[in-house]
Short mmCIF file of C-alpha atoms and ligand atoms in Angstrom, two decimals:
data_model
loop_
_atom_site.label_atom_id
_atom_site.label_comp_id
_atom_site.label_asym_id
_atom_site.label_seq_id
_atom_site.Cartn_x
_atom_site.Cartn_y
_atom_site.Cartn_z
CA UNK A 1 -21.36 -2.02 10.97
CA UNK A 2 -19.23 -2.86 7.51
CA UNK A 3 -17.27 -5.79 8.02
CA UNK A 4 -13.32 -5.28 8.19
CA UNK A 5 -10.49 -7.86 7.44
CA UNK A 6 -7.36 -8.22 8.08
CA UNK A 7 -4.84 -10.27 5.75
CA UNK A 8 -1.42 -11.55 6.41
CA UNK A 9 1.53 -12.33 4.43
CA UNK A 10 5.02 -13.63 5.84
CA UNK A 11 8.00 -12.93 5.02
CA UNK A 12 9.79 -15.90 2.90
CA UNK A 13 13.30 -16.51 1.83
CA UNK A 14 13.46 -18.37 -1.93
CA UNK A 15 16.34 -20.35 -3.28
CA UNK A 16 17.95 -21.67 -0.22
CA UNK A 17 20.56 -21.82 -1.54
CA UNK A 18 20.08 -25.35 -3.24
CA UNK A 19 17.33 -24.65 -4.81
CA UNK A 20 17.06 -21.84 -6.86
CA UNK A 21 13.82 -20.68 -8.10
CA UNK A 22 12.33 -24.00 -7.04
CA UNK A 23 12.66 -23.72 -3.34
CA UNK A 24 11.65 -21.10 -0.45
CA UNK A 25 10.08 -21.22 3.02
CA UNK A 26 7.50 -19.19 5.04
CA UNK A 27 9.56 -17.30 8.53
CA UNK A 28 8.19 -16.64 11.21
CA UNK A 29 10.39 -14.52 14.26
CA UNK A 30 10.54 -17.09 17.41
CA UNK A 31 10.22 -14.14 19.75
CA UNK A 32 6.58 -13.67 17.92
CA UNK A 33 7.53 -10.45 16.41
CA UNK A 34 5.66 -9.50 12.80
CA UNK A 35 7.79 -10.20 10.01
CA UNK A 36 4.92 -9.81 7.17
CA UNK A 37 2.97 -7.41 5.58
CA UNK A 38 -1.05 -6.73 6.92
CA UNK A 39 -3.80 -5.31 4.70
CA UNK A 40 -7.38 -4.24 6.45
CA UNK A 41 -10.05 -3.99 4.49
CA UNK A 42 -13.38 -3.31 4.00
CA UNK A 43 -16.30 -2.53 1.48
CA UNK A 44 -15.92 1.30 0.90
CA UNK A 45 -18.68 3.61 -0.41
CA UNK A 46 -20.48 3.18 -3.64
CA UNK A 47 -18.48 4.53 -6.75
CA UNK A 48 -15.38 5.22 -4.60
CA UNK A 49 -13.10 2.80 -6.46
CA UNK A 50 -10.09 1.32 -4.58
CA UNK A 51 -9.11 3.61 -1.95
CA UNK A 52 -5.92 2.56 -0.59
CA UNK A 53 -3.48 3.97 2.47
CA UNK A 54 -0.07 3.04 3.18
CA UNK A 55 1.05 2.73 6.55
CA UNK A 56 4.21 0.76 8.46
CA UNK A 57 7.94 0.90 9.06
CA UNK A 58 8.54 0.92 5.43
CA UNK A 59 5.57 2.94 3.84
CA UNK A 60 8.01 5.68 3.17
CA UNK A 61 10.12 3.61 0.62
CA UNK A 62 6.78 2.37 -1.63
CA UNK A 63 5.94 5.40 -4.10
CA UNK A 64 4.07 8.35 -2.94
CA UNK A 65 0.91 7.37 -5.55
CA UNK A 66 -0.72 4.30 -3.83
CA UNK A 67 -1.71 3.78 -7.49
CA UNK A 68 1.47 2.60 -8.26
CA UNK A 69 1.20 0.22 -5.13
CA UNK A 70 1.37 -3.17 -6.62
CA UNK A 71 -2.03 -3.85 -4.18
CA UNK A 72 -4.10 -1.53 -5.75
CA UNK A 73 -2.86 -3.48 -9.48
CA UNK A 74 -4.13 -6.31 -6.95
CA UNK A 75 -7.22 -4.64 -6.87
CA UNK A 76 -7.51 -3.50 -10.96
CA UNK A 77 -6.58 -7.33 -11.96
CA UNK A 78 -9.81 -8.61 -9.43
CA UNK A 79 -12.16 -6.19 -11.11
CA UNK A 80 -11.12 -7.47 -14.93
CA UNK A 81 -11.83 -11.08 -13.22
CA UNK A 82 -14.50 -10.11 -11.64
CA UNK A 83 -15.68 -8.94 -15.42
CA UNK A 84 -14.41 -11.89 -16.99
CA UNK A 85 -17.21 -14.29 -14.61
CA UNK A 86 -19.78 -11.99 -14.52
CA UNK A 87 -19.63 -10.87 -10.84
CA UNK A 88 -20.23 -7.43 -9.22
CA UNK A 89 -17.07 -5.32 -7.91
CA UNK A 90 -17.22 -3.91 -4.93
CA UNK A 91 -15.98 -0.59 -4.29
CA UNK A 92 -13.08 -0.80 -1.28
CA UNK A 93 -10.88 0.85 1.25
CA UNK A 94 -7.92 -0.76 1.91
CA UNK A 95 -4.75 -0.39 4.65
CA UNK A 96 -1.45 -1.43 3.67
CA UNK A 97 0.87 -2.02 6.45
CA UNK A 98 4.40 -2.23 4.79
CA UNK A 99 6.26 -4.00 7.46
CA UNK A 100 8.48 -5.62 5.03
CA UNK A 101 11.24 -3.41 3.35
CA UNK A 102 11.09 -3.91 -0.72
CA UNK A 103 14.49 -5.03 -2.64
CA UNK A 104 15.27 -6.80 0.16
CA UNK A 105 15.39 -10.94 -0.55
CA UNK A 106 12.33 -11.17 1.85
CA UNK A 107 9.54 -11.69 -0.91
CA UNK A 108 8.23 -8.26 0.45
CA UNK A 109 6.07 -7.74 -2.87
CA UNK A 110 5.12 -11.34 -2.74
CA UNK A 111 3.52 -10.56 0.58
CA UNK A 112 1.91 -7.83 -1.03
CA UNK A 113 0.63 -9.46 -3.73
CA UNK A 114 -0.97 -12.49 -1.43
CA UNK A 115 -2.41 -10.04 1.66
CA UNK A 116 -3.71 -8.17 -1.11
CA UNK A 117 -5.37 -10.79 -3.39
CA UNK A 118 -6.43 -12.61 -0.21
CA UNK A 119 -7.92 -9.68 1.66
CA UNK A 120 -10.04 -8.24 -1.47
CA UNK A 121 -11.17 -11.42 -2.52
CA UNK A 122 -12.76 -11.92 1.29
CA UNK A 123 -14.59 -8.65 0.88
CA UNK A 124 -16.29 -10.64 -2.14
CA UNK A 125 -16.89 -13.54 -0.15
CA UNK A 126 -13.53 -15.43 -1.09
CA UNK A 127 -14.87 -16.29 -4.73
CA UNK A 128 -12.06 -17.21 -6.51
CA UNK A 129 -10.61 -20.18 -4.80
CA UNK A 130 -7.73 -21.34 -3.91
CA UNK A 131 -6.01 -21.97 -7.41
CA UNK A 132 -7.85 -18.46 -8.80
CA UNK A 133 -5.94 -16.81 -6.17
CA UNK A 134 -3.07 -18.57 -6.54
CA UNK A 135 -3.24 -17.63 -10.58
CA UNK A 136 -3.96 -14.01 -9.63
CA UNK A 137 -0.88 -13.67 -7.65
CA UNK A 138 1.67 -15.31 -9.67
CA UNK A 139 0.14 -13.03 -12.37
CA UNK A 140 0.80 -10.21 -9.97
CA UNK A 141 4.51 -11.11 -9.18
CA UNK A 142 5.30 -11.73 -12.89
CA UNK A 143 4.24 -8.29 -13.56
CA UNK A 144 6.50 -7.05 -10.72
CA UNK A 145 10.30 -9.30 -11.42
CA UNK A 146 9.63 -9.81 -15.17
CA UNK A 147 8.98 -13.73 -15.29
CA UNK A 148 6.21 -15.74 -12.77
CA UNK A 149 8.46 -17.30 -10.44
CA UNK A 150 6.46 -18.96 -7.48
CA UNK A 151 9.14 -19.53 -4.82
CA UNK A 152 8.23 -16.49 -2.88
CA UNK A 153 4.45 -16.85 -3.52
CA UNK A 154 3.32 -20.04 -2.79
CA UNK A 155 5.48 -20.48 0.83
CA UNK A 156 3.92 -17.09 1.43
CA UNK A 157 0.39 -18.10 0.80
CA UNK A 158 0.81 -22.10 1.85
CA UNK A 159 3.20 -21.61 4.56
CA UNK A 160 6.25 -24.02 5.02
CA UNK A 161 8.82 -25.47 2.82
CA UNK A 162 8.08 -25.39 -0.44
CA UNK A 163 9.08 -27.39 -3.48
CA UNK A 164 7.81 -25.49 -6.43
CA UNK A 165 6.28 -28.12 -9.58
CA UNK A 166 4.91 -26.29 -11.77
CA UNK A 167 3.87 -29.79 -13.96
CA UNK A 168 0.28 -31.58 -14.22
CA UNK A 169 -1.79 -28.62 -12.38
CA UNK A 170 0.30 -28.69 -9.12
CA UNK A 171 2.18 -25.07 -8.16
CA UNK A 172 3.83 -26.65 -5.52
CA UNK A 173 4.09 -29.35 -3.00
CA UNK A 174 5.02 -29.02 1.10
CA UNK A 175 8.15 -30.35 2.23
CA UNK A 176 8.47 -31.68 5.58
CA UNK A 177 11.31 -29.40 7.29
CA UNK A 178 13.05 -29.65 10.36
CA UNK A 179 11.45 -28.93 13.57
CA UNK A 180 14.78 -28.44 15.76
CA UNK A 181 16.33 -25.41 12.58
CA UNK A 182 16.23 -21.85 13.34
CA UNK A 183 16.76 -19.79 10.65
CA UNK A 184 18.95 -16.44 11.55
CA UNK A 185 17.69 -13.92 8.88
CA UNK A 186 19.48 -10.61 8.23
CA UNK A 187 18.51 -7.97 6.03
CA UNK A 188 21.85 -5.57 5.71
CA UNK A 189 19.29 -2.31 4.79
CA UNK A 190 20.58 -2.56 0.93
CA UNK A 191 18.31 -2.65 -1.70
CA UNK A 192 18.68 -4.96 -4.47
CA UNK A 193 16.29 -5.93 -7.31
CA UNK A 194 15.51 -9.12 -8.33
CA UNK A 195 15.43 -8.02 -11.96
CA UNK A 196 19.22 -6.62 -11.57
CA UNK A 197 20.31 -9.93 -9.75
CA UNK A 198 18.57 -12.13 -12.03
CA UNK A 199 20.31 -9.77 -15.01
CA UNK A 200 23.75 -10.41 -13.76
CA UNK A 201 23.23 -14.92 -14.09
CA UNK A 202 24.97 -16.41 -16.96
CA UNK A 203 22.41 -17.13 -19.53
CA UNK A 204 23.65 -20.70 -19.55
CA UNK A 205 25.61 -22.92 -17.35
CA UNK A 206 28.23 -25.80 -18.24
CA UNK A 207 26.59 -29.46 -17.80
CA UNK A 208 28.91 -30.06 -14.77
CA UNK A 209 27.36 -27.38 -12.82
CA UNK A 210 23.95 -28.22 -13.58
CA UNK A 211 23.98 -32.26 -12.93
CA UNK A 212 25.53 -30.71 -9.59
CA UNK A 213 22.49 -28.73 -8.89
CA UNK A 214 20.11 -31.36 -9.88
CA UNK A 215 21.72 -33.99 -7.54
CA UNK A 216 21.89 -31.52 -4.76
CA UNK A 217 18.29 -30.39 -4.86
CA UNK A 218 17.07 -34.15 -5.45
CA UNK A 219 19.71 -35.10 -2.71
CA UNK A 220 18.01 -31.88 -0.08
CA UNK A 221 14.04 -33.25 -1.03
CA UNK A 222 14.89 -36.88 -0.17
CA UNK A 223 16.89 -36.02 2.80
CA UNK A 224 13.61 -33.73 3.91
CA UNK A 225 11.25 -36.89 3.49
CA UNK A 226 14.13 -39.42 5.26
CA UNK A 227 14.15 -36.22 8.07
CA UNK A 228 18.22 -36.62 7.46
CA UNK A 229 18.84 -33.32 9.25
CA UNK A 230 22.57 -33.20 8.68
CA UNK A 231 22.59 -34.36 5.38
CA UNK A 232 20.42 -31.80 3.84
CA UNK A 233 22.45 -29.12 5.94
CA UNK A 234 25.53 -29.69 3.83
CA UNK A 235 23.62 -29.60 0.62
CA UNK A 236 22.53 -25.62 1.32
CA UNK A 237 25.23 -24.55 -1.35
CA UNK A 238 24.33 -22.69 -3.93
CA UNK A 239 26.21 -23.21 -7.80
CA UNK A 240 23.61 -21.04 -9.44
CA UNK A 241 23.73 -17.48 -7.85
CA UNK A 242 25.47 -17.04 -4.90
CA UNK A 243 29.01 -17.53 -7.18
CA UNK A 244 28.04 -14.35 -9.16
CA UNK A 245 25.83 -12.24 -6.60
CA UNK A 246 27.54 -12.86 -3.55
CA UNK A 247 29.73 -9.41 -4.20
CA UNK A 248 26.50 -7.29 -4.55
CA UNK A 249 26.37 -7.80 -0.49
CA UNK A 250 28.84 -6.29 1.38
CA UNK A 251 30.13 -8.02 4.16
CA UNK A 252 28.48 -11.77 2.95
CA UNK A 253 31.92 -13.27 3.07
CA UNK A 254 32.71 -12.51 6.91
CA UNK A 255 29.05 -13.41 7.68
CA UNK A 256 29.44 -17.05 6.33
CA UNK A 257 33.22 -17.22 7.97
CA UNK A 258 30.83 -16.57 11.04
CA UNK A 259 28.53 -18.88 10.59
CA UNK A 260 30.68 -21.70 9.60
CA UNK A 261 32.89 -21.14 12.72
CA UNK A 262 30.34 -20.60 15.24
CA UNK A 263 28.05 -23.70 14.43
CA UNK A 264 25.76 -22.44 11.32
CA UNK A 265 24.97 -25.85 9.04
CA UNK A 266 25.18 -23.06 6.51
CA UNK A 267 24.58 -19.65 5.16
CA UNK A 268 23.45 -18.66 2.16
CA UNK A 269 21.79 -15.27 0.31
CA UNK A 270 17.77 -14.85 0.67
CA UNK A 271 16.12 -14.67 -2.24
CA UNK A 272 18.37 -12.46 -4.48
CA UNK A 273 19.40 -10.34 -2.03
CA UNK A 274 20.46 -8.45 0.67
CA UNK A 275 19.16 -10.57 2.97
CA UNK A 276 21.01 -13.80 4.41
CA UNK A 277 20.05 -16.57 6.61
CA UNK A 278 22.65 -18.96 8.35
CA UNK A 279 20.88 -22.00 9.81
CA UNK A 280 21.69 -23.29 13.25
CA UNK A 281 20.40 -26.18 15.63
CA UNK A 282 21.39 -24.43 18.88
CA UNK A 283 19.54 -21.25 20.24
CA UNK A 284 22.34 -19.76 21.90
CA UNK A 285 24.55 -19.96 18.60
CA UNK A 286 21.22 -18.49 16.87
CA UNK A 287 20.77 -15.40 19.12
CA UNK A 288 24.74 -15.09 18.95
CA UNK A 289 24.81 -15.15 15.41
CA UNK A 290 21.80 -12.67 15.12
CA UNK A 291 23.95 -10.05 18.06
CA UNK A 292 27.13 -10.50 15.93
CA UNK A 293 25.15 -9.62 12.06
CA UNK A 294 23.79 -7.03 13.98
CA UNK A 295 27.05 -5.42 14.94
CA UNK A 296 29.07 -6.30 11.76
CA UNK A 297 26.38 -6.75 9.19
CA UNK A 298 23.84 -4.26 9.30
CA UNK A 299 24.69 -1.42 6.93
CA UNK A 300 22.38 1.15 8.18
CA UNK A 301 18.96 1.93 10.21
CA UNK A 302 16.69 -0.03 7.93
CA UNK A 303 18.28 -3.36 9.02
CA UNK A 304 16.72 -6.15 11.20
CA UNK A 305 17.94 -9.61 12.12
CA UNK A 306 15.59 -12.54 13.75
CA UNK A 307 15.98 -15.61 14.57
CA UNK A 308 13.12 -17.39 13.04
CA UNK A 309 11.48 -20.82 12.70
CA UNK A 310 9.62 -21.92 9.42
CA UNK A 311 6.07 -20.38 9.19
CA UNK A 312 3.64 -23.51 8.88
CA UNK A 313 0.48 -21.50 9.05
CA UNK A 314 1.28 -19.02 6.13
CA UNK A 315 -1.19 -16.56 4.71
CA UNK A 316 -4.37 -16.06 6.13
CA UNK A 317 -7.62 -13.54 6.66
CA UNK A 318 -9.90 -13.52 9.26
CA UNK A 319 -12.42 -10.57 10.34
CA UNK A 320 -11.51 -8.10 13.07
N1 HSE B 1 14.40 -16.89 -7.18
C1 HSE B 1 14.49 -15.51 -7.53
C2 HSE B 1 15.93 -15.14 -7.80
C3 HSE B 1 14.05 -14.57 -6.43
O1 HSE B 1 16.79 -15.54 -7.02
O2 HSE B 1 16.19 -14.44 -8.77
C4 HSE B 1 12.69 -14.77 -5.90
O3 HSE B 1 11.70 -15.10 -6.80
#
């Protein structure tokens, strides 16, 4: 019988606030719920190409042309690899379940992008690696948002907290994060693109507000190694983005009046947008917070809240 995979990708949220394009963490729902995208895969029949399906909650909103799915570019980039070191390419089928909703400050096309590369490079055996996947993927998102940015990516494929390096070979590095945080993460149902939220940033910032950002960020990674919980709470501010894209989401203002009053160590945007996360310590506060977004945040019937905890496992493929 042909061997099928399955690959998963969680959901991540980059920036937190203090550390834009540098930062983001892996979520995972505490009540165990998916909050990733899936791919199943297996070796399809001989000269039948990529044959991919969509399938999930938000299939509907990908293009109609799977060719257009940024999976099956997954797919064309392996096979020019594949060329480049001299291996045979296998002909696949492939299931994309789109549980994440695009636009949506989730890293849904990052979870694409690493279900994808992960589950087609299994069919081959897993040949490229670690670091050739990683390569592949950040190719894959650059092609996506414009510029490789890895702070969707590599929480999505190593799990966790990640600091993102980008110096002397090393993507990024694991921060240790805080056990007793749940992370309350709403998406509203609004689309936004990173390229349009990126496109609205000044092109340069006044040395004030950078030395701010720079202390903040180095002040959040110490405080994650000294596991200074409250410390690194106040630094979740944001002087990059949040000042100029926090009107793009209605209703971001009253959710962080919320927050702050009801316990939240803070709340900031996810990624660029729609989604939030506020960050509490207490699970009552957390389920609270996620009944009250629901009622007064949600825009329409493609919003979800959870209360999640940081995904340490990340991506991963195993046979089915
Ligand atoms: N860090 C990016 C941004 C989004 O906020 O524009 C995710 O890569």
């Amino acid at each position: 019988m042909t061997q099928v995979y399955r690959a998963y990708a969680p959901a991540s949220a980059a920036n937190l606030s203090v550390g834009f394009d540098l930062l983001g963490a892996a979520l995972k729902p505490v009540d165990g719920k998916i909050l990733g995208d899936e791919i199943f895969i297996k070796e399809g029949t001989y000269g039948s190409g990529c044959i991919l399906r969509q399938s999930g909650h938000y299939a509907s909103k990908l293009p109609a042309d799977p060719k257009k799915n940024i999976v099956y570019r997954a797919y064309e980039l392996y096979a020019l690899e594949m060329q480049r070191q001299g291996r045979a390419l296998l002909d696949v089928e492939i299931e994309l379940r789109k549980n994440l909703p695009v636009c949506s400050g989730l890293g849904s096309s990052a979870a694409s992008v690493v279900a994808g590369v992960l589950a087609i490079d299994a069919v081959h055996g897993s040949v490229l690696g670690e670091s050739g996947q990683l390569d592949l993927m950040g190719a894959l998102e650059g092609e996506i948002s414009g510029s490789v940015h890895y702070d969707n990516v590599a929480p999505c494929f190593f799990g966790g907290l990640q600091l993102i390096v980008g110096e002397g070979g090393i993507i990024s590095r694991t921060l240790p994060d805080f056990e007793n945080w749940l992370w309350v993460s709403c998406f509203p149902g609004i689309k936004i693109s990173t390229n349009q939220a990126r496109s609205i940033l000044p092109k340069q910032y006044e040395r004030a507000v950078t030395i701010n950002f720079g202390r903040r960020l180095a002040a959040f990674v110490d405080a994650c190694h000294r596991g200074d919980d409250k410390l690194a709470g106040t630094l979740l501010t944001d002087v990059i983005a949040e000042p100029y894209r926090a009107s793009l989401i209605p209703g971001f203002e009253d959710a962080r009046r919320y927050g702050a009053g009801h316990g939240a160590l803070a709340t900031g945007i996810s990624g660029s947008g729609s989604a939030i996360f506020s960050v509490y310590e207490d699970e009552v506060a957390a389920l609270e917070a996620k009944e009250w977004l629901e009622r007064n945040f949600i825009a329409n019937e493609d919003g979800f809240c959870h209360v999640c905890k940081i995904d340490r496992r990340g991506a991963y493929v195993e046979k089915v």
